[in-house]
Amino acid sequence: MASGKILSTRAVIAGGGPAGMMCGFLLARAGIDVIVLEKHKDFFRDFRGDTVHPATLNAIYELGLLDEFRKAPHQELRDIAAEIEGVSYPVGDFRHLPGHAQFIAIMPQWDFLNFLAAKARSLPHFRLMMEARAAGLTASGGRVTGLVAETPDGTLDIEADLVIGADGRHSAIREKAGFVPRAFGSPIDVLWLRLPRKESDPEAALGRVSAGLLFVMIDRGDYWQCAFAVPKNGFEEIKAQGIEKFRARLKKAAGFAADRIDAIASFADVSLLTVTVDRLPQWAKPGLLCIGDAAHAMSPVGGIGINLAVQDAIATANLLWAPLRRGKPTLDDLNKVQARRAFAVKAAQAVQVAIQNRIIAPTLASTAPVKPPFVLKLLKAVPILRTIPAYAVGIGVRPEHIHSPAEAD
Ligand SMILES: Cc1cc2nc3c(=O)[nH]c(=O)nc-3n(C[C@H](O)[C@H](O)[C@H](O)COP(=O)(O)OP(=O)(O)OC[C@H]3O[C@@H](n4cnc5c(N)ncnc54)[C@H](O)[C@@H]3O)c2cc1C
């Protein structure tokens, strides 16, 4: 793909999501010239996952930004619970986690990304280009040497010592690179919707399970953000059955919030998010590295995808700031990122796939009342054990710490 204008930088990142923004910020903070391209004109898109987990919050603390972060509008979630056939079971308690954040911050993702963008923009080495879509790669001598961006002012060649694909699960970069992900399939999709919240409602995030129904409610201050799991490709059938039938199912699923189902006036109030789980066998080739969902698309199960994307970004900066200061990172340098992150990703995806296949899909297919697994009874009886699921969700395997420096020299 050829173009007129040419820009040169050290690292160009396709995608201004959690992975791309954090990685761009950290590399620029270490004195590396970075351009981040985001295809949308702002970060304002709903239902992209609004959870900032303790492992990410610990990194924000290490950057000296946690107090400021906590001033932005958010809720702090200290408990997660499951309600099975009307009986509540506490599942996770974040209060005893190690580190600097004993909660999950529920923050609209655009606020989180705007926060990172504001911090990054104050750095001389950082440039964010909105409405700039990475559309192709340039290569020379077997090495990726940059990318072609489509902007409202025309196409732009950006030459760089490193191209990072952080453009999410439908990554154009990984496709242009010829990378083919291994797909793990998903028996479910998710419908997202909002229900009004009342002062008297409980505070914990709730997963509600009953025969054929799985409904998750996340407290967003004046409303509940709700996820309604459906069998894969099941939304068309639901729409064909009509809104009244859907509202009746929602009423059954929503428990204490059943009195406000009228907030869903039509299917225009319901967004379908298809669920994909996949992973690239190889995240890098000379001059190019994929991270975040572009390297491994995460399911919404556990709400851990943003955290993993941020952890990839931290590892990328930790491992590549020094090679970038020296010159062009080698393929060995780039492969170290995958070597560092692969185990955490594989472990998280294995758990997500197991929960999707062994718990969620059978629950959606079942007509008999759902029996609570023994582990939930145990967590109910022994409160301290609730720290274990909280650790698994909030911190996870191999949390990353900021080792990239803050200075340019
Ligand atoms: C239904 C659903 C619900 C989820 N809920 C949660 C949750 O609650 N909590 C959680 O932690 N995770 C959740 N996830 C997973 C989470 O959304 C992802 O794992 C996470 O967003 C990955 O971050 P990322 O930065 O790698 O990619 P993304 O967040 O997808 O960001 C990629 C960015 O790149 C931009 N982009 C795409 N193509 C281009 C291009 N060609 N050029 C320039 N820019 C481009 C996009 O606009 C986007 O801003 C959910 C996933 C699904 C499917």
Tab-separated table of C-alpha atoms and ligand atoms in Angstrom:
chain	number	residue	atom	x	y	z
A	1	MET	CA	0.000	0.000	0.000
A	2	ALA	CA	1.562	3.338	-0.964
A	3	SER	CA	0.829	6.835	0.260
A	4	GLY	CA	1.968	10.438	0.072
A	5	LYS	CA	2.927	11.724	3.500
A	6	ILE	CA	5.629	10.044	5.545
A	7	LEU	CA	6.217	10.174	9.291
A	8	SER	CA	9.060	8.563	11.201
A	9	THR	CA	9.031	7.388	14.775
A	10	ARG	CA	10.634	4.701	16.949
A	11	ALA	CA	7.509	2.708	17.790
A	12	VAL	CA	4.083	2.907	16.211
A	13	ILE	CA	1.175	1.259	17.997
A	14	ALA	CA	-2.055	0.351	16.199
A	15	GLY	CA	-4.982	0.603	18.623
A	16	GLY	CA	-5.710	2.951	21.504
A	17	GLY	CA	-7.333	0.394	23.800
A	18	PRO	CA	-5.988	-0.602	27.227
A	19	ALA	CA	-2.974	-2.448	25.734
A	20	GLY	CA	-2.026	0.243	23.226
A	21	MET	CA	-2.504	3.247	25.491
A	22	MET	CA	-0.606	1.737	28.414
A	23	CYS	CA	2.219	0.545	26.173
A	24	GLY	CA	2.457	3.917	24.398
A	25	PHE	CA	2.493	5.755	27.712
A	26	LEU	CA	5.232	3.552	29.211
A	27	LEU	CA	7.498	3.642	26.148
A	28	ALA	CA	7.152	7.432	25.844
A	29	ARG	CA	7.810	7.728	29.572
A	30	ALA	CA	11.068	5.812	28.987
A	31	GLY	CA	12.072	8.335	26.333
A	32	ILE	CA	11.068	6.377	23.217
A	33	ASP	CA	9.226	8.304	20.485
A	34	VAL	CA	5.835	6.645	20.081
A	35	ILE	CA	2.792	7.203	17.903
A	36	VAL	CA	-0.470	5.522	18.934
A	37	LEU	CA	-3.152	5.249	16.256
A	38	GLU	CA	-6.813	4.925	17.234
A	39	LYS	CA	-9.374	4.442	14.494
A	40	HIS	CA	-12.245	6.073	16.405
A	41	LYS	CA	-12.447	9.789	16.996
A	42	ASP	CA	-12.890	9.368	20.751
A	43	PHE	CA	-12.844	6.627	23.394
A	44	PHE	CA	-16.559	6.890	23.993
A	45	ARG	CA	-17.863	3.404	23.290
A	46	ASP	CA	-20.042	1.540	25.718
A	47	PHE	CA	-19.906	-2.084	26.840
A	48	ARG	CA	-16.192	-2.635	26.316
A	49	GLY	CA	-15.624	-3.792	29.849
A	50	ASP	CA	-15.220	-1.287	32.614
A	51	THR	CA	-13.162	-3.144	35.172
A	52	VAL	CA	-9.729	-1.976	36.356
A	53	HIS	CA	-8.308	-4.795	38.423
A	54	PRO	CA	-5.982	-4.689	41.458
A	55	ALA	CA	-2.961	-5.814	39.361
A	56	THR	CA	-3.493	-2.839	37.030
A	57	LEU	CA	-4.184	-0.538	39.982
A	58	ASN	CA	-0.908	-1.680	41.576
A	59	ALA	CA	0.912	-0.684	38.377
A	60	ILE	CA	-0.871	2.692	38.442
A	61	TYR	CA	0.358	3.051	42.038
A	62	GLU	CA	3.912	2.221	40.922
A	63	LEU	CA	3.594	5.037	38.398
A	64	GLY	CA	2.663	7.386	41.259
A	65	LEU	CA	-0.819	7.959	39.816
A	66	LEU	CA	-3.184	5.965	42.012
A	67	ASP	CA	-4.432	8.895	44.139
A	68	GLU	CA	-5.197	10.909	41.014
A	69	PHE	CA	-6.816	7.885	39.348
A	70	ARG	CA	-9.138	7.447	42.331
A	71	LYS	CA	-10.376	11.016	41.914
A	72	ALA	CA	-11.936	10.098	38.541
A	73	PRO	CA	-15.544	8.839	38.770
A	74	HIS	CA	-15.658	5.134	39.576
A	75	GLN	CA	-17.072	2.575	42.007
A	76	GLU	CA	-14.876	0.376	44.182
A	77	LEU	CA	-15.996	-3.214	44.247
A	78	ARG	CA	-14.829	-5.217	47.260
A	79	ASP	CA	-17.114	-8.234	47.021
A	80	ILE	CA	-18.402	-10.465	44.275
A	81	ALA	CA	-21.322	-12.794	44.841
A	82	ALA	CA	-23.361	-15.395	42.986
A	83	GLU	CA	-27.079	-15.903	43.424
A	84	ILE	CA	-28.208	-19.400	42.545
A	85	GLU	CA	-31.934	-20.102	42.383
A	86	GLY	CA	-32.526	-17.126	44.685
A	87	VAL	CA	-29.894	-18.025	47.322
A	88	SER	CA	-26.903	-15.675	47.620
A	89	TYR	CA	-23.341	-17.041	47.867
A	90	PRO	CA	-20.385	-14.712	48.487
A	91	VAL	CA	-17.611	-15.662	46.052
A	92	GLY	CA	-14.775	-13.163	46.285
A	93	ASP	CA	-13.548	-10.710	48.923
A	94	PHE	CA	-10.825	-8.298	47.746
A	95	ARG	CA	-10.138	-6.743	51.172
A	96	HIS	CA	-7.184	-8.994	52.024
A	97	LEU	CA	-5.311	-8.833	48.721
A	98	PRO	CA	-1.641	-7.873	48.843
A	99	GLY	CA	-0.598	-4.631	47.161
A	100	HIS	CA	-2.083	-1.164	47.039
A	101	ALA	CA	-5.635	-1.757	45.863
A	102	GLN	CA	-8.043	-4.030	47.696
A	103	PHE	CA	-10.861	-3.540	45.206
A	104	ILE	CA	-11.787	-3.649	41.533
A	105	ALA	CA	-12.364	-0.142	40.172
A	106	ILE	CA	-15.476	-0.021	38.014
A	107	MET	CA	-14.682	2.882	35.718
A	108	PRO	CA	-16.156	3.567	32.286
A	109	GLN	CA	-13.434	2.459	29.893
A	110	TRP	CA	-13.410	5.845	28.115
A	111	ASP	CA	-12.553	7.496	31.457
A	112	PHE	CA	-9.717	5.011	32.006
A	113	LEU	CA	-8.380	5.565	28.477
A	114	ASN	CA	-8.792	9.344	28.740
A	115	PHE	CA	-6.857	9.205	32.016
A	116	LEU	CA	-3.984	7.311	30.356
A	117	ALA	CA	-4.142	9.564	27.281
A	118	ALA	CA	-3.920	12.728	29.395
A	119	LYS	CA	-0.886	11.385	31.251
A	120	ALA	CA	0.771	10.229	28.035
A	121	ARG	CA	0.069	13.456	26.134
A	122	SER	CA	2.030	15.404	28.737
A	123	LEU	CA	5.147	13.487	27.629
A	124	PRO	CA	7.247	14.960	24.813
A	125	HIS	CA	7.809	11.563	23.180
A	126	PHE	CA	4.134	10.631	22.904
A	127	ARG	CA	1.734	11.310	20.064
A	128	LEU	CA	-1.827	10.038	19.833
A	129	MET	CA	-3.553	10.196	16.460
A	130	MET	CA	-7.316	9.738	16.646
A	131	GLU	CA	-9.361	8.752	13.588
A	132	ALA	CA	-6.254	7.028	12.235
A	133	ARG	CA	-6.816	3.466	11.117
A	134	ALA	CA	-3.871	1.136	10.625
A	135	ALA	CA	-4.620	-0.365	7.241
A	136	GLY	CA	-1.441	-2.051	6.075
A	137	LEU	CA	2.138	-2.908	6.883
A	138	THR	CA	5.278	-1.879	5.065
A	139	ALA	CA	8.239	-4.216	4.941
A	140	SER	CA	11.727	-4.377	3.584
A	141	GLY	CA	14.282	-7.177	3.608
A	142	GLY	CA	12.004	-9.501	5.571
A	143	ARG	CA	11.404	-6.961	8.328
A	144	VAL	CA	8.265	-4.920	9.046
A	145	THR	CA	9.373	-1.293	8.744
A	146	GLY	CA	6.173	0.588	9.496
A	147	LEU	CA	2.510	0.833	8.704
A	148	VAL	CA	0.096	2.684	6.503
A	149	ALA	CA	-2.592	4.663	8.273
A	150	GLU	CA	-5.841	5.993	6.854
A	151	THR	CA	-6.742	9.385	8.307
A	152	PRO	CA	-9.360	12.023	7.419
A	153	ASP	CA	-6.508	13.892	5.653
A	154	GLY	CA	-5.507	10.914	3.532
A	155	THR	CA	-3.136	8.015	3.931
A	156	LEU	CA	0.078	8.256	5.851
A	157	ASP	CA	3.197	6.070	5.858
A	158	ILE	CA	4.612	5.743	9.341
A	159	GLU	CA	8.131	4.337	9.455
A	160	ALA	CA	9.178	2.799	12.746
A	161	ASP	CA	11.752	0.491	14.319
A	162	LEU	CA	8.863	-1.392	15.906
A	163	VAL	CA	5.202	-1.833	14.979
A	164	ILE	CA	2.934	-3.004	17.792
A	165	GLY	CA	-0.456	-4.485	16.954
A	166	ALA	CA	-2.744	-3.634	19.884
A	167	ASP	CA	-5.836	-3.343	17.721
A	168	GLY	CA	-8.013	-5.864	19.495
A	169	ARG	CA	-9.595	-9.173	18.620
A	170	HIS	CA	-10.379	-8.226	15.014
A	171	SER	CA	-6.803	-7.011	14.562
A	172	ALA	CA	-5.964	-5.772	11.080
A	173	ILE	CA	-2.279	-5.899	11.983
A	174	ARG	CA	-2.243	-9.597	12.778
A	175	GLU	CA	-4.131	-10.314	9.572
A	176	LYS	CA	-1.781	-8.193	7.452
A	177	ALA	CA	1.159	-9.928	9.127
A	178	GLY	CA	-0.256	-13.271	8.034
A	179	PHE	CA	-0.699	-14.429	11.624
A	180	VAL	CA	-3.476	-16.990	12.036
A	181	PRO	CA	-4.872	-17.374	15.562
A	182	ARG	CA	-5.802	-20.703	17.040
A	183	ALA	CA	-9.500	-20.429	17.914
A	184	PHE	CA	-10.893	-22.153	21.011
A	185	GLY	CA	-14.561	-21.568	20.172
A	186	SER	CA	-17.212	-20.248	22.476
A	187	PRO	CA	-20.651	-21.731	23.133
A	188	ILE	CA	-22.000	-18.347	24.256
A	189	ASP	CA	-22.563	-14.750	23.260
A	190	VAL	CA	-23.426	-11.917	25.592
A	191	LEU	CA	-26.225	-9.361	25.477
A	192	TRP	CA	-25.486	-6.108	27.280
A	193	LEU	CA	-28.142	-3.811	28.654
A	194	ARG	CA	-28.714	-1.245	31.382
A	195	LEU	CA	-31.236	-1.300	34.200
A	196	PRO	CA	-31.832	1.604	36.600
A	197	ARG	CA	-30.260	1.233	40.059
A	198	LYS	CA	-32.040	2.100	43.286
A	199	GLU	CA	-30.383	3.282	46.515
A	200	SER	CA	-31.791	0.253	48.335
A	201	ASP	CA	-30.155	-2.244	45.913
A	202	PRO	CA	-27.305	-4.456	47.168
A	203	GLU	CA	-23.764	-3.217	46.521
A	204	ALA	CA	-21.798	-6.262	45.372
A	205	ALA	CA	-21.491	-7.255	41.716
A	206	LEU	CA	-23.869	-10.123	41.269
A	207	GLY	CA	-23.926	-13.182	39.070
A	208	ARG	CA	-27.466	-14.573	39.062
A	209	VAL	CA	-27.954	-18.162	37.963
A	210	SER	CA	-31.136	-20.178	37.565
A	211	ALA	CA	-32.366	-22.875	35.155
A	212	GLY	CA	-31.560	-21.679	31.620
A	213	LEU	CA	-30.514	-18.198	32.770
A	214	LEU	CA	-27.219	-16.470	33.578
A	215	PHE	CA	-27.275	-12.792	34.351
A	216	VAL	CA	-24.448	-10.593	35.670
A	217	MET	CA	-25.067	-7.164	37.199
A	218	ILE	CA	-22.293	-4.613	37.679
A	219	ASP	CA	-22.976	-1.580	39.858
A	220	ARG	CA	-22.397	1.592	37.824
A	221	GLY	CA	-23.682	4.143	40.350
A	222	ASP	CA	-27.079	5.142	39.021
A	223	TYR	CA	-27.554	2.068	36.850
A	224	TRP	CA	-26.688	-1.608	36.614
A	225	GLN	CA	-24.660	-2.725	33.638
A	226	CYS	CA	-26.048	-6.160	32.909
A	227	ALA	CA	-24.757	-9.080	30.904
A	228	PHE	CA	-27.231	-11.710	29.782
A	229	ALA	CA	-25.551	-14.857	28.457
A	230	VAL	CA	-27.181	-16.548	25.454
A	231	PRO	CA	-26.208	-19.614	23.430
A	232	LYS	CA	-23.903	-18.807	20.492
A	233	ASN	CA	-25.822	-17.028	17.710
A	234	GLY	CA	-28.955	-17.181	19.920
A	235	PHE	CA	-29.803	-13.464	19.631
A	236	GLU	CA	-31.532	-13.812	16.244
A	237	GLU	CA	-33.933	-16.397	17.681
A	238	ILE	CA	-34.568	-14.190	20.723
A	239	LYS	CA	-35.377	-11.242	18.454
A	240	ALA	CA	-37.670	-13.414	16.336
A	241	GLN	CA	-39.624	-14.338	19.489
A	242	GLY	CA	-40.236	-10.649	20.227
A	243	ILE	CA	-39.408	-8.146	22.958
A	244	GLU	CA	-42.238	-9.214	25.305
A	245	LYS	CA	-40.901	-12.751	25.572
A	246	PHE	CA	-37.378	-11.418	26.123
A	247	ARG	CA	-38.604	-9.068	28.848
A	248	ALA	CA	-40.323	-12.006	30.554
A	249	ARG	CA	-37.021	-13.929	30.574
A	250	LEU	CA	-35.181	-10.881	31.854
A	251	LYS	CA	-37.725	-10.471	34.629
A	252	LYS	CA	-37.012	-14.009	35.754
A	253	ALA	CA	-33.269	-13.478	35.594
A	254	ALA	CA	-33.032	-10.032	37.192
A	255	GLY	CA	-34.255	-10.870	40.719
A	256	PHE	CA	-34.569	-7.683	42.802
A	257	ALA	CA	-34.291	-5.606	39.590
A	258	ALA	CA	-37.279	-7.340	37.954
A	259	ASP	CA	-39.418	-4.272	38.717
A	260	ARG	CA	-37.525	-2.122	36.154
A	261	ILE	CA	-37.449	-4.357	33.108
A	262	ASP	CA	-39.620	-1.777	31.305
A	263	ALA	CA	-36.386	0.226	30.869
A	264	ILE	CA	-35.761	-2.179	27.970
A	265	ALA	CA	-38.229	-0.670	25.508
A	266	SER	CA	-36.987	-2.506	22.417
A	267	PHE	CA	-34.049	-4.511	21.095
A	268	ALA	CA	-32.376	-1.152	20.359
A	269	ASP	CA	-31.626	-1.114	24.122
A	270	VAL	CA	-29.771	-4.425	23.855
A	271	SER	CA	-26.255	-4.816	22.399
A	272	LEU	CA	-24.931	-8.133	21.160
A	273	LEU	CA	-21.273	-8.821	21.884
A	274	THR	CA	-19.999	-11.963	20.262
A	275	VAL	CA	-17.569	-13.911	22.374
A	276	THR	CA	-14.327	-15.218	20.887
A	277	VAL	CA	-11.375	-16.908	22.530
A	278	ASP	CA	-8.248	-17.317	20.428
A	279	ARG	CA	-4.459	-17.071	20.621
A	280	LEU	CA	-1.627	-16.518	18.178
A	281	PRO	CA	0.963	-19.313	18.150
A	282	GLN	CA	3.567	-16.615	17.413
A	283	TRP	CA	3.134	-13.023	18.613
A	284	ALA	CA	6.070	-11.510	16.733
A	285	LYS	CA	7.975	-11.397	13.480
A	286	PRO	CA	10.918	-9.124	12.679
A	287	GLY	CA	9.831	-5.523	13.361
A	288	LEU	CA	6.341	-6.449	14.598
A	289	LEU	CA	4.756	-7.555	17.874
A	290	CYS	CA	1.094	-8.203	18.752
A	291	ILE	CA	-0.183	-7.751	22.319
A	292	GLY	CA	-3.502	-7.739	24.165
A	293	ASP	CA	-6.550	-9.143	22.394
A	294	ALA	CA	-4.691	-8.876	19.062
A	295	ALA	CA	-2.424	-11.670	20.342
A	296	HIS	CA	-5.057	-13.490	22.434
A	297	ALA	CA	-8.754	-12.584	22.340
A	298	MET	CA	-10.265	-12.987	25.798
A	299	SER	CA	-13.773	-14.039	26.758
A	300	PRO	CA	-15.698	-11.744	29.130
A	301	VAL	CA	-15.684	-14.533	31.760
A	302	GLY	CA	-14.122	-13.113	34.916
A	303	GLY	CA	-13.765	-9.666	33.320
A	304	ILE	CA	-9.998	-10.144	33.089
A	305	GLY	CA	-9.242	-9.166	29.462
A	306	ILE	CA	-8.414	-5.528	30.197
A	307	ASN	CA	-6.075	-6.534	33.000
A	308	LEU	CA	-4.257	-9.028	30.769
A	309	ALA	CA	-3.960	-6.442	27.997
A	310	VAL	CA	-2.434	-3.965	30.453
A	311	GLN	CA	-0.063	-6.629	31.829
A	312	ASP	CA	1.103	-7.365	28.255
A	313	ALA	CA	1.742	-3.644	27.782
A	314	ILE	CA	3.781	-3.421	30.982
A	315	ALA	CA	5.850	-6.489	30.029
A	316	THR	CA	6.408	-5.050	26.535
A	317	ALA	CA	7.753	-1.780	27.955
A	318	ASN	CA	9.830	-3.604	30.581
A	319	LEU	CA	11.466	-5.828	27.968
A	320	LEU	CA	11.751	-3.497	24.989
A	321	TRP	CA	12.583	-0.005	26.273
A	322	ALA	CA	16.300	-0.811	26.451
A	323	PRO	CA	16.550	-2.543	23.032
A	324	LEU	CA	14.589	0.385	21.537
A	325	ARG	CA	16.992	2.887	23.060
A	326	ARG	CA	19.854	0.957	21.466
A	327	GLY	CA	18.184	0.731	18.030
A	328	LYS	CA	15.924	-1.779	16.313
A	329	PRO	CA	14.738	-4.597	18.594
A	330	THR	CA	15.674	-8.035	17.285
A	331	LEU	CA	13.182	-10.877	16.853
A	332	ASP	CA	14.724	-12.443	19.984
A	333	ASP	CA	13.919	-9.253	21.910
A	334	LEU	CA	10.311	-9.350	20.682
A	335	ASN	CA	9.895	-13.061	21.413
A	336	LYS	CA	10.777	-12.381	25.057
A	337	VAL	CA	7.404	-10.641	25.455
A	338	GLN	CA	5.514	-13.775	24.407
A	339	ALA	CA	7.818	-15.952	26.516
A	340	ARG	CA	7.069	-13.760	29.530
A	341	ARG	CA	3.282	-13.519	29.012
A	342	ALA	CA	2.276	-16.818	27.377
A	343	PHE	CA	1.791	-18.806	30.575
A	344	ALA	CA	-0.462	-16.200	32.208
A	345	VAL	CA	-2.545	-15.962	29.026
A	346	LYS	CA	-2.825	-19.727	28.539
A	347	ALA	CA	-3.833	-20.253	32.175
A	348	ALA	CA	-6.484	-17.502	32.032
A	349	GLN	CA	-7.927	-18.724	28.723
A	350	ALA	CA	-7.994	-22.344	29.920
A	351	VAL	CA	-10.079	-21.290	32.938
A	352	GLN	CA	-12.362	-19.121	30.770
A	353	VAL	CA	-12.947	-21.937	28.265
A	354	ALA	CA	-13.609	-24.454	31.062
A	355	ILE	CA	-16.140	-22.127	32.724
A	356	GLN	CA	-17.853	-21.421	29.375
A	357	ASN	CA	-18.060	-25.094	28.397
A	358	ARG	CA	-18.631	-26.794	31.741
A	359	ILE	CA	-20.691	-24.273	33.684
A	360	ILE	CA	-22.257	-21.596	31.485
A	361	ALA	CA	-23.323	-23.666	28.448
A	362	PRO	CA	-24.909	-26.490	30.548
A	363	THR	CA	-26.661	-23.880	32.720
A	364	LEU	CA	-28.140	-22.182	29.648
A	365	ALA	CA	-29.290	-25.553	28.311
A	366	SER	CA	-30.789	-26.734	31.595
A	367	THR	CA	-34.467	-26.701	32.531
A	368	ALA	CA	-33.988	-28.215	35.999
A	369	PRO	CA	-33.111	-25.964	38.987
A	370	VAL	CA	-29.353	-25.317	39.200
A	371	LYS	CA	-27.581	-26.864	42.202
A	372	PRO	CA	-24.836	-24.772	43.809
A	373	PRO	CA	-21.409	-26.432	43.479
A	374	PHE	CA	-19.747	-27.522	46.737
A	375	VAL	CA	-17.085	-24.836	46.401
A	376	LEU	CA	-19.733	-22.097	46.744
A	377	LYS	CA	-21.025	-23.663	49.952
A	378	LEU	CA	-17.445	-23.788	51.227
A	379	LEU	CA	-16.859	-20.113	50.369
A	380	LYS	CA	-20.065	-19.229	52.162
A	381	ALA	CA	-19.001	-21.141	55.283
A	382	VAL	CA	-15.342	-20.032	55.422
A	383	PRO	CA	-15.075	-16.289	54.603
A	384	ILE	CA	-11.253	-16.106	54.451
A	385	LEU	CA	-11.254	-18.544	51.516
A	386	ARG	CA	-12.985	-15.827	49.450
A	387	THR	CA	-9.586	-14.152	49.089
A	388	ILE	CA	-8.519	-16.986	46.731
A	389	PRO	CA	-11.046	-16.253	43.946
A	390	ALA	CA	-10.460	-12.530	44.526
A	391	TYR	CA	-6.717	-13.065	43.978
A	392	ALA	CA	-7.290	-15.192	40.873
A	393	VAL	CA	-9.579	-12.586	39.305
A	394	GLY	CA	-7.952	-9.391	40.612
A	395	ILE	CA	-4.250	-10.204	40.381
A	396	GLY	CA	-4.039	-13.456	38.403
A	397	VAL	CA	-1.002	-15.363	37.252
A	398	ARG	CA	2.283	-13.497	36.906
A	399	PRO	CA	1.268	-9.890	37.599
A	400	GLU	CA	3.662	-7.399	36.024
A	401	HIS	CA	5.415	-4.528	37.763
A	402	ILE	CA	6.737	-1.350	36.193
A	403	HIS	CA	10.460	-1.720	35.499
A	404	SER	CA	10.706	0.654	32.546
A	405	PRO	CA	12.273	3.952	33.601
A	406	ALA	CA	10.713	7.409	33.692
A	407	GLU	CA	13.502	9.404	32.148
A	408	ALA	CA	14.549	10.044	28.581
A	409	ASP	CA	18.304	9.664	28.946
B	1	LIG	C1	-18.802	-9.057	25.670
B	1	LIG	C2	-17.461	-8.768	26.252
B	1	LIG	C3	-17.391	-8.157	27.505
B	1	LIG	C4	-16.161	-7.954	28.108
B	1	LIG	N1	-16.132	-7.413	29.358
B	1	LIG	C5	-14.946	-7.251	29.970
B	1	LIG	C6	-14.856	-6.710	31.286
B	1	LIG	O1	-15.861	-6.361	31.913
B	1	LIG	N2	-13.636	-6.567	31.843
B	1	LIG	C7	-12.496	-6.932	31.175
B	1	LIG	O2	-11.390	-6.804	31.741
B	1	LIG	N3	-12.537	-7.428	29.927
B	1	LIG	C8	-13.730	-7.599	29.314
B	1	LIG	N4	-13.766	-8.112	28.051
B	1	LIG	C9	-12.508	-8.390	27.354
B	1	LIG	C10	-11.845	-7.051	26.979
B	1	LIG	O3	-12.769	-6.234	26.277
B	1	LIG	C11	-10.589	-7.219	26.129
B	1	LIG	O4	-9.838	-8.348	26.550
B	1	LIG	C12	-9.705	-5.977	26.232
B	1	LIG	O5	-10.448	-4.817	25.867
B	1	LIG	C13	-8.484	-6.082	25.344
B	1	LIG	O6	-7.787	-4.854	25.302
B	1	LIG	P1	-6.943	-4.453	24.009
B	1	LIG	O7	-6.361	-3.121	24.272
B	1	LIG	O8	-6.038	-5.567	23.650
B	1	LIG	O9	-8.011	-4.389	22.825
B	1	LIG	P2	-9.309	-3.475	22.664
B	1	LIG	O10	-9.862	-3.068	23.961
B	1	LIG	O11	-10.183	-4.177	21.696
B	1	LIG	O12	-8.723	-2.158	21.984
B	1	LIG	C14	-8.321	-2.148	20.635
B	1	LIG	C15	-8.385	-0.712	20.151
B	1	LIG	O13	-7.866	-0.667	18.836
B	1	LIG	C16	-8.723	0.122	18.024
B	1	LIG	N5	-8.540	-0.381	16.659
B	1	LIG	C17	-9.023	-1.523	16.126
B	1	LIG	N6	-8.578	-1.668	14.875
B	1	LIG	C18	-7.781	-0.601	14.611
B	1	LIG	C19	-7.015	-0.194	13.492
B	1	LIG	N7	-6.965	-0.934	12.369
B	1	LIG	N8	-6.322	0.969	13.559
B	1	LIG	C20	-6.359	1.738	14.681
B	1	LIG	N9	-7.077	1.405	15.778
B	1	LIG	C21	-7.763	0.231	15.742
B	1	LIG	C22	-10.104	-0.095	18.592
B	1	LIG	O14	-10.975	0.949	18.261
B	1	LIG	C23	-9.807	-0.168	20.092
B	1	LIG	O15	-9.841	1.116	20.686
B	1	LIG	C24	-14.986	-8.326	27.436
B	1	LIG	C25	-15.037	-8.910	26.163
B	1	LIG	C26	-16.274	-9.149	25.584
B	1	LIG	C27	-16.326	-9.803	24.234
